[in-house]
PDB file of N, CA and C in Angstrom:
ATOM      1  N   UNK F 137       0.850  -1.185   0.000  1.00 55.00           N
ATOM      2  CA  UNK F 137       0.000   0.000   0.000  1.00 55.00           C
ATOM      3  C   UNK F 137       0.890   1.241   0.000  1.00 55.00           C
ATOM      4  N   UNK F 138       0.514   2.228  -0.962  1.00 57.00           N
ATOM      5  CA  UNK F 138       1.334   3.588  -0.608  1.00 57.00           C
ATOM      6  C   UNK F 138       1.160   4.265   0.216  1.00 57.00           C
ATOM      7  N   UNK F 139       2.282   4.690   0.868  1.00 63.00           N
ATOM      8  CA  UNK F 139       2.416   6.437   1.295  1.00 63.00           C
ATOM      9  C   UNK F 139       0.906   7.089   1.204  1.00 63.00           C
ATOM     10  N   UNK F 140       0.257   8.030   1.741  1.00 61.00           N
ATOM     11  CA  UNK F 140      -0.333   8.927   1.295  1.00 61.00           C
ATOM     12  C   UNK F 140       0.564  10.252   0.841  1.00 61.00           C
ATOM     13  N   UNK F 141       0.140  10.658  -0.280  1.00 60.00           N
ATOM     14  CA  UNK F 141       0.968  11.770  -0.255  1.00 60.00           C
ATOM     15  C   UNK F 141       0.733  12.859   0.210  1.00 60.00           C
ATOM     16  N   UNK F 142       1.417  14.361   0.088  1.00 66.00           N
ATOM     17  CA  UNK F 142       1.208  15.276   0.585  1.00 66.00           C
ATOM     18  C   UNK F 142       0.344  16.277  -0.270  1.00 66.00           C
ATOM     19  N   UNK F 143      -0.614  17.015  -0.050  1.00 54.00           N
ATOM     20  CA  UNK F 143      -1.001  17.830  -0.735  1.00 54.00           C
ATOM     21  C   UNK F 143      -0.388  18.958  -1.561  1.00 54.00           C
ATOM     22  N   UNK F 144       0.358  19.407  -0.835  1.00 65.00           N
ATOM     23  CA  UNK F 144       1.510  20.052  -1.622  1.00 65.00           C
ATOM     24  C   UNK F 144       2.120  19.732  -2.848  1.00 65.00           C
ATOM     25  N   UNK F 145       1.852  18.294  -2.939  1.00 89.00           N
ATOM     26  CA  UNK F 145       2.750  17.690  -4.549  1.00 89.00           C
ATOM     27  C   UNK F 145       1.956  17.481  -5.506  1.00 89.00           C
ATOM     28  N   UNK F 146       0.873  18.117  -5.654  1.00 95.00           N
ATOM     29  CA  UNK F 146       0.225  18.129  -7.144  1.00 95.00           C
ATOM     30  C   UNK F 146       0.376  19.023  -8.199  1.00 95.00           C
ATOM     31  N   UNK F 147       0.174  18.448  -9.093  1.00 94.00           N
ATOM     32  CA  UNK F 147       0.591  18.956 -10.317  1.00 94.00           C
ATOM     33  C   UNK F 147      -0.316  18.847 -10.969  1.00 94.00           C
ATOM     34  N   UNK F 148      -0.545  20.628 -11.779  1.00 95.00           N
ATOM     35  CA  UNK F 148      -1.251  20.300 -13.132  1.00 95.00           C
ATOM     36  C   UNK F 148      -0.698  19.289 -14.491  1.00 95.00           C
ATOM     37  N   UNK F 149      -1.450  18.305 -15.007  1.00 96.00           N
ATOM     38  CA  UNK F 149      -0.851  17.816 -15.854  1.00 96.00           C
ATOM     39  C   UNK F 149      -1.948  17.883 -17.298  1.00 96.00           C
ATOM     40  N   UNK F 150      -3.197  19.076 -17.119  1.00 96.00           N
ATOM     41  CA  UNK F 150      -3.733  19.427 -18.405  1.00 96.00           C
ATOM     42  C   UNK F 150      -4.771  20.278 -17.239  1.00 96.00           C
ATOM     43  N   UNK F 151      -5.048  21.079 -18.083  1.00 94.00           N
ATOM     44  CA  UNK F 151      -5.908  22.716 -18.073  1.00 94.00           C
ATOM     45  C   UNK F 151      -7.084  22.953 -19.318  1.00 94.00           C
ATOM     46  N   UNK F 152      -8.271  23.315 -18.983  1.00 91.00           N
ATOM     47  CA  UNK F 152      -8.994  23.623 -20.379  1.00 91.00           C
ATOM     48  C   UNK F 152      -9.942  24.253 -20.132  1.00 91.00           C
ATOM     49  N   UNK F 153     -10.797  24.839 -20.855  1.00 85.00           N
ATOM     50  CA  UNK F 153     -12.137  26.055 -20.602  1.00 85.00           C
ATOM     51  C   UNK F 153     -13.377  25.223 -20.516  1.00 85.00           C
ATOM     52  N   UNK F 154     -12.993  23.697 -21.508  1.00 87.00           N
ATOM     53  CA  UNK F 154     -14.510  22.655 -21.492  1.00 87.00           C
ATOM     54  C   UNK F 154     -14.371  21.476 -20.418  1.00 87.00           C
ATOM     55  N   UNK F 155     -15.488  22.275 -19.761  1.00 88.00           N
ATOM     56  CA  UNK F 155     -15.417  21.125 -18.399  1.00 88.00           C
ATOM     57  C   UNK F 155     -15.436  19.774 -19.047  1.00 88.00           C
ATOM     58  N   UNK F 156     -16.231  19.153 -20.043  1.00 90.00           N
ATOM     59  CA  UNK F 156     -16.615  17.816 -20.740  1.00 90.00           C
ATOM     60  C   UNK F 156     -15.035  17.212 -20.815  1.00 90.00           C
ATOM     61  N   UNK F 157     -14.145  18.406 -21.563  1.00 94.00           N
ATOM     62  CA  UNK F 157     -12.817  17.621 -22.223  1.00 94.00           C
ATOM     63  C   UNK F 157     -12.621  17.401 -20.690  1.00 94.00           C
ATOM     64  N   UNK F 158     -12.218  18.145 -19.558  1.00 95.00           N
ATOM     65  CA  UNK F 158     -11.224  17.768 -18.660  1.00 95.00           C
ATOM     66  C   UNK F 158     -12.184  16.807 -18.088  1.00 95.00           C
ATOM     67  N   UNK F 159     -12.983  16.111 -17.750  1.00 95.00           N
ATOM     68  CA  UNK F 159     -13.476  15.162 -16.901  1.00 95.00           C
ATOM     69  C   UNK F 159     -13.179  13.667 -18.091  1.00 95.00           C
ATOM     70  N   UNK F 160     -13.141  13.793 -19.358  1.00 95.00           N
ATOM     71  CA  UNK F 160     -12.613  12.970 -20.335  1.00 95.00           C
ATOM     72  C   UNK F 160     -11.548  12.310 -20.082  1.00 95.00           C
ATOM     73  N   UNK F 161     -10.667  13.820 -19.699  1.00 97.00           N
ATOM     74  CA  UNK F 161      -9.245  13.490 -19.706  1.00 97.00           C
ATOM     75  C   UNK F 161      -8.820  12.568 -18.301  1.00 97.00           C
ATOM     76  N   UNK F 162      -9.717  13.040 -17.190  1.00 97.00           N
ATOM     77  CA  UNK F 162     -10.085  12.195 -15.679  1.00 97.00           C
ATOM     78  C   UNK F 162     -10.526  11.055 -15.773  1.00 97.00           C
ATOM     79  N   UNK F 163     -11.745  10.577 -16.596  1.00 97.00           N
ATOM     80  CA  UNK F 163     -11.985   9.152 -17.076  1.00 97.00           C
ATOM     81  C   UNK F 163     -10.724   8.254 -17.315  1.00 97.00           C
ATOM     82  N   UNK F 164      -9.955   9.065 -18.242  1.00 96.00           N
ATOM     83  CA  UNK F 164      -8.967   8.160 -19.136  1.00 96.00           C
ATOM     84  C   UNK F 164      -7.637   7.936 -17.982  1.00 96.00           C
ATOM     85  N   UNK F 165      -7.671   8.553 -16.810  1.00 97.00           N
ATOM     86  CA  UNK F 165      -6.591   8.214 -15.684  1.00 97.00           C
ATOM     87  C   UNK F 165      -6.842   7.388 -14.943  1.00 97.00           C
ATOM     88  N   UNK F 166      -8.449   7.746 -14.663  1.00 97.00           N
ATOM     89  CA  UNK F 166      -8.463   6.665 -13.851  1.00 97.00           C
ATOM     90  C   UNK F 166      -8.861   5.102 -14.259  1.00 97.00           C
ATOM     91  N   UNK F 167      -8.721   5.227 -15.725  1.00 96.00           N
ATOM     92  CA  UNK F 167      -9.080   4.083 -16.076  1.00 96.00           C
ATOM     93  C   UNK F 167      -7.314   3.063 -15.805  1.00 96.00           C
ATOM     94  N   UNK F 168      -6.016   3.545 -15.835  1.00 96.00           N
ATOM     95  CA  UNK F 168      -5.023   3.470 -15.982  1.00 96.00           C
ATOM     96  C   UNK F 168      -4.833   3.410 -14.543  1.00 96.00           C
ATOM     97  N   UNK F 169      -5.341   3.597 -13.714  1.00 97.00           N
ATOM     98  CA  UNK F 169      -5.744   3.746 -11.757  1.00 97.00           C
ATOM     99  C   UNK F 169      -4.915   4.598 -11.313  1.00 97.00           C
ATOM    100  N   UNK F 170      -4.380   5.775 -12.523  1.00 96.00           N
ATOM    101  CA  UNK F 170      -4.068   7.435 -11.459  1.00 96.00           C
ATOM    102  C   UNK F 170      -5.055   8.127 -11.134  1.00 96.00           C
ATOM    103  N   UNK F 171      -4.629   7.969  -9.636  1.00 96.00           N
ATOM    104  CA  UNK F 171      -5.694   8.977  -8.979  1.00 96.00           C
ATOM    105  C   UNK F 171      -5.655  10.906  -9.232  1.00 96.00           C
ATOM    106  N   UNK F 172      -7.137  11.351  -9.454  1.00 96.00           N
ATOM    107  CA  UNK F 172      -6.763  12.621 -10.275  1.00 96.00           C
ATOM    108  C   UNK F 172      -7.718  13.824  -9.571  1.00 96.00           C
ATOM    109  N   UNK F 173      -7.350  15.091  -9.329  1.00 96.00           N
ATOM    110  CA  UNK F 173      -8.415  15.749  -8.905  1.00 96.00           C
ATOM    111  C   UNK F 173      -8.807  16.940 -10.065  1.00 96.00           C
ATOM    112  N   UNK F 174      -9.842  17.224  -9.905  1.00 95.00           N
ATOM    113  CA  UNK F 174     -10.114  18.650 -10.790  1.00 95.00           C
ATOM    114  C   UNK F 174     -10.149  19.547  -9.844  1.00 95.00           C
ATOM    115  N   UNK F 175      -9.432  21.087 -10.625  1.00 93.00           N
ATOM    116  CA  UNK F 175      -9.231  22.450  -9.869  1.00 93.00           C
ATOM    117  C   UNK F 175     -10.118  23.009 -10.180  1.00 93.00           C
ATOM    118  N   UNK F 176     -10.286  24.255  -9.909  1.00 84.00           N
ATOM    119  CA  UNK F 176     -11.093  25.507 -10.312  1.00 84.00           C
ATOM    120  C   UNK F 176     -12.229  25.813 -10.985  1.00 84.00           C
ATOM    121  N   UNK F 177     -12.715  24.501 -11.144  1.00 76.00           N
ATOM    122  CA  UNK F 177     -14.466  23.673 -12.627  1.00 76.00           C
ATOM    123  C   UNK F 177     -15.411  25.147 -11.275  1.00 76.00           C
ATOM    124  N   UNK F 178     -15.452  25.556 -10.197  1.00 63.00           N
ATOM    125  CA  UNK F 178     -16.404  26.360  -9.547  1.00 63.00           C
ATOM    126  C   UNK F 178     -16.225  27.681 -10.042  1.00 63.00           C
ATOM    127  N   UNK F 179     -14.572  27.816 -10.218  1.00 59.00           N
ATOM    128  CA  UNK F 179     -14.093  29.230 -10.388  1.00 59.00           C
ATOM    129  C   UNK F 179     -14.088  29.669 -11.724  1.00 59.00           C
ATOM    130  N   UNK F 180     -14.308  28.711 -12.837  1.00 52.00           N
ATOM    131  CA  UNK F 180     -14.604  28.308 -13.609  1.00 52.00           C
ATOM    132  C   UNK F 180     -15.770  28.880 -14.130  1.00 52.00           C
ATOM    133  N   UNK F 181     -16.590  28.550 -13.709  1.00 54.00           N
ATOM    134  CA  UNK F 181     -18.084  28.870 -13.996  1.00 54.00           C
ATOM    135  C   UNK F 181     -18.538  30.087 -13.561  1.00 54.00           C
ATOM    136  N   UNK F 182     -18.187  30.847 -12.404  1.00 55.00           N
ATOM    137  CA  UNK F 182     -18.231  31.868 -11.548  1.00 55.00           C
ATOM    138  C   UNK F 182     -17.478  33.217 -12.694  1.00 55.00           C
ATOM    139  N   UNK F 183     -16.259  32.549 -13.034  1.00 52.00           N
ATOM    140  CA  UNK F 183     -15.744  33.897 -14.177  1.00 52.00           C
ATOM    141  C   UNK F 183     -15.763  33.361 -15.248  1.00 52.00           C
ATOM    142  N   UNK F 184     -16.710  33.776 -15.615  1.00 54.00           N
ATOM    143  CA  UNK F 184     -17.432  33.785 -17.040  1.00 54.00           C
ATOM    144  C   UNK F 184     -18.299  35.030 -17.665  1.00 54.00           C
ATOM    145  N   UNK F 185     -18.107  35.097 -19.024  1.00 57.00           N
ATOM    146  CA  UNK F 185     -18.674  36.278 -19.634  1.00 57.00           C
ATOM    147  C   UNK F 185     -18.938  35.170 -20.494  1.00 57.00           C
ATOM    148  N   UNK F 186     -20.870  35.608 -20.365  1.00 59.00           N
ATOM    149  CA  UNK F 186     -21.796  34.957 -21.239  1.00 59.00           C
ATOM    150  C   UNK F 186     -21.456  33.184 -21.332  1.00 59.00           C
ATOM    151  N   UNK F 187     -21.233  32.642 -22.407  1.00 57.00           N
ATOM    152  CA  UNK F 187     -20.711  31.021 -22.888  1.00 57.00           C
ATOM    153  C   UNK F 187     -19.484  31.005 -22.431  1.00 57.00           C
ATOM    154  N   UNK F 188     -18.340  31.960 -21.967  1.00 59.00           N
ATOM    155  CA  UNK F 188     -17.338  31.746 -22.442  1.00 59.00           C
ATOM    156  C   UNK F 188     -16.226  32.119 -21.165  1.00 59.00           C
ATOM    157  N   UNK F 189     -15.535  30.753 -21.049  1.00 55.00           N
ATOM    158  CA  UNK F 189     -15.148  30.655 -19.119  1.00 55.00           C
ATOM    159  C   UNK F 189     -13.591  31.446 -19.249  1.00 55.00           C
ATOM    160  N   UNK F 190     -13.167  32.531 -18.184  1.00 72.00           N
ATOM    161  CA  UNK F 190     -12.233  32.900 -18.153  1.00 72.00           C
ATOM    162  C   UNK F 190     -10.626  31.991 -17.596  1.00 72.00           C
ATOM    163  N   UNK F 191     -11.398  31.347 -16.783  1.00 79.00           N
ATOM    164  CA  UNK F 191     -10.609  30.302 -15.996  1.00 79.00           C
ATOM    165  C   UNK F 191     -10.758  29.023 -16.490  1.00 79.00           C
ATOM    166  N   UNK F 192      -9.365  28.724 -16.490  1.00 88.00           N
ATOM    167  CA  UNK F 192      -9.449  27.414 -17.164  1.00 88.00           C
ATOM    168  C   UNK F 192      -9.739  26.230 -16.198  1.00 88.00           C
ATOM    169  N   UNK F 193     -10.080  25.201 -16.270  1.00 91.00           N
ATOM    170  CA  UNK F 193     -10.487  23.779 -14.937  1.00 91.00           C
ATOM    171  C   UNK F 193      -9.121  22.974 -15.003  1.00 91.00           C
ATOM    172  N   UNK F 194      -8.812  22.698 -14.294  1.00 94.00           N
ATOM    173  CA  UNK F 194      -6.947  21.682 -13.809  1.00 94.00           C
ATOM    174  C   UNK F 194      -7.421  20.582 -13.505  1.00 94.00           C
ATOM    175  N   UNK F 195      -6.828  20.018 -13.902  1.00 96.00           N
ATOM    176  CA  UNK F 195      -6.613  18.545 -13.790  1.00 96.00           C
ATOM    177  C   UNK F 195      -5.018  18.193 -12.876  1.00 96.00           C
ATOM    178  N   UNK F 196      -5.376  18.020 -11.723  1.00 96.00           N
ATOM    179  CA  UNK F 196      -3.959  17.880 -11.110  1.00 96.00           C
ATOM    180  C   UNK F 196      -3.567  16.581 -10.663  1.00 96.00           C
ATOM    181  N   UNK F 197      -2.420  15.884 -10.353  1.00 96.00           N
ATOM    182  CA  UNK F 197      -2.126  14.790 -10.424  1.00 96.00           C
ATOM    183  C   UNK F 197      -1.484  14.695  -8.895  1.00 96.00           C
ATOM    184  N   UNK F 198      -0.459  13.443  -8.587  1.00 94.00           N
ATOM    185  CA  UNK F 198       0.472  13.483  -7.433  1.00 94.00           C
ATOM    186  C   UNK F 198       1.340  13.662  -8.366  1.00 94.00           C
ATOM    187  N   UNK F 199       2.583  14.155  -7.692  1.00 92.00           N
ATOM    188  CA  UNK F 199       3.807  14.454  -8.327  1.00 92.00           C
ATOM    189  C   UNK F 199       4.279  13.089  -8.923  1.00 92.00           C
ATOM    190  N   UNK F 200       4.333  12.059  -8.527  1.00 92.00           N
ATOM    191  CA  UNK F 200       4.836  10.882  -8.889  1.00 92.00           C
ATOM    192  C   UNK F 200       4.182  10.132  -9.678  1.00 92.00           C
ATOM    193  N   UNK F 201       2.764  10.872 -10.329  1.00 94.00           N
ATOM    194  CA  UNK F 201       2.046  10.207 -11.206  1.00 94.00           C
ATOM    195  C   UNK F 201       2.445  10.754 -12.330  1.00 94.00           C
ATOM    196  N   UNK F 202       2.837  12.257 -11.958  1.00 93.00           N
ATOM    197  CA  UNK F 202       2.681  13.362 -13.411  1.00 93.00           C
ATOM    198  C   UNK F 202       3.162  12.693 -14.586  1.00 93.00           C
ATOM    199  N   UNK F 203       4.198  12.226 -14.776  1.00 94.00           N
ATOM    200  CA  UNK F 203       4.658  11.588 -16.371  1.00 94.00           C
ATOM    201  C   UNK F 203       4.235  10.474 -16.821  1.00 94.00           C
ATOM    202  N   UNK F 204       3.610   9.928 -15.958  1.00 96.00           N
ATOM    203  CA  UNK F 204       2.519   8.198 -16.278  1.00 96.00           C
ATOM    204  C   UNK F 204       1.426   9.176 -16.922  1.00 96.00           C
ATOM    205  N   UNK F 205       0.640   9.870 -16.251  1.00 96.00           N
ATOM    206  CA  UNK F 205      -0.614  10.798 -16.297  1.00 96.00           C
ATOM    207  C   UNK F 205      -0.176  11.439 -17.716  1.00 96.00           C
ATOM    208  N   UNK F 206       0.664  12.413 -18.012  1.00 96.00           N
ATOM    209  CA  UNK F 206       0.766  12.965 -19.266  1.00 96.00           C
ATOM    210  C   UNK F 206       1.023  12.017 -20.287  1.00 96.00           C
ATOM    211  N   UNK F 207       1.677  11.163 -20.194  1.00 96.00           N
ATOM    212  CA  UNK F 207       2.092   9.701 -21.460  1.00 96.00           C
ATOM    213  C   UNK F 207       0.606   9.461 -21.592  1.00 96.00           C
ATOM    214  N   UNK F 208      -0.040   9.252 -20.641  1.00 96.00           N
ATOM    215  CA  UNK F 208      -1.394   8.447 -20.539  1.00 96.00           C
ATOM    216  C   UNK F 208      -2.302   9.488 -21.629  1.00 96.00           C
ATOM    217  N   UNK F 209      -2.512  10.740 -21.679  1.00 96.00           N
ATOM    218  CA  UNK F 209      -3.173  11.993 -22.194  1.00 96.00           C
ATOM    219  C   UNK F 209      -2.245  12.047 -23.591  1.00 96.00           C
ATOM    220  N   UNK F 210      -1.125  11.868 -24.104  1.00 95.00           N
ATOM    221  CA  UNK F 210      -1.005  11.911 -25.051  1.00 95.00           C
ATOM    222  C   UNK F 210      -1.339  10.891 -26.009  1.00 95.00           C
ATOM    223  N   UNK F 211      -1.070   9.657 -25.715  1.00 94.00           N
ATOM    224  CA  UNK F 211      -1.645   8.509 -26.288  1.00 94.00           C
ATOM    225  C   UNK F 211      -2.839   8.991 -26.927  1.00 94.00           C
ATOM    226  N   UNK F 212      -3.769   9.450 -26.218  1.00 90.00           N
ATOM    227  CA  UNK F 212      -5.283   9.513 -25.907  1.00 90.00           C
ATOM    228  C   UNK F 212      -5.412  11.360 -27.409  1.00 90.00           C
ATOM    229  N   UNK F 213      -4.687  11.845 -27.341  1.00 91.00           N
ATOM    230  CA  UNK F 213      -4.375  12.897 -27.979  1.00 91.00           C
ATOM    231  C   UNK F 213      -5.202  14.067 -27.009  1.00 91.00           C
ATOM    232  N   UNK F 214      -4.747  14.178 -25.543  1.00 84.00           N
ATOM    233  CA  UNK F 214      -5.531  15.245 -24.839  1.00 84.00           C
ATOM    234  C   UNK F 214      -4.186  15.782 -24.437  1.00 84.00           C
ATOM    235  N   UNK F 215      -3.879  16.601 -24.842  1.00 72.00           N
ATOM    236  CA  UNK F 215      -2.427  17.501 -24.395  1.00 72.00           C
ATOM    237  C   UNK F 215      -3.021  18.876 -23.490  1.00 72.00           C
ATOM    238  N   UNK F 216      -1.705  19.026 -22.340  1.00 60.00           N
ATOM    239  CA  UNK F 216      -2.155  20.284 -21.818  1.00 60.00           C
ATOM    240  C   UNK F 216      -1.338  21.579 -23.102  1.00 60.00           C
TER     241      UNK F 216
END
């Protein structure tokens, strides 16, 4: 069993304005069993003018996932 890690060690490993793509891109990690959180999808929605979101939504990883997690998103063709 691992470590828990520290909160401190996450990493964005993709960013985007369409909530749909980044929860896509969350499907496709955890299908691979990296564990993944989404950032800012509230802050997100909150700064917005009209359709169109100022803030982008994060997809953040553990530090020790980040390059499994991005290999995993390029395969897939979801790049940050």
């Amino acid at each position: 069993m691992r470590e828990p890690q520290n909160p401190d060690e996450l990493i964005a490993v993709f960013d985007n304005i369409d909530p749909v793509l980044v929860s896509i891109a969350r499907d496709a990690l955890a299908s691979v069993d990296i564990e993944s959180f989404i950032f800012d999808s509230n802050a997100s929605r909150i700064m917005s003018i009209g359709q169109r979101l100022l803030v982008p939504i994060r997809l953040m990883v553990y530090a020790d996932t980040a390059e499994e997690a991005r290999e995993c998103l390029r395969e897939l063709g979801i790049e940050k």
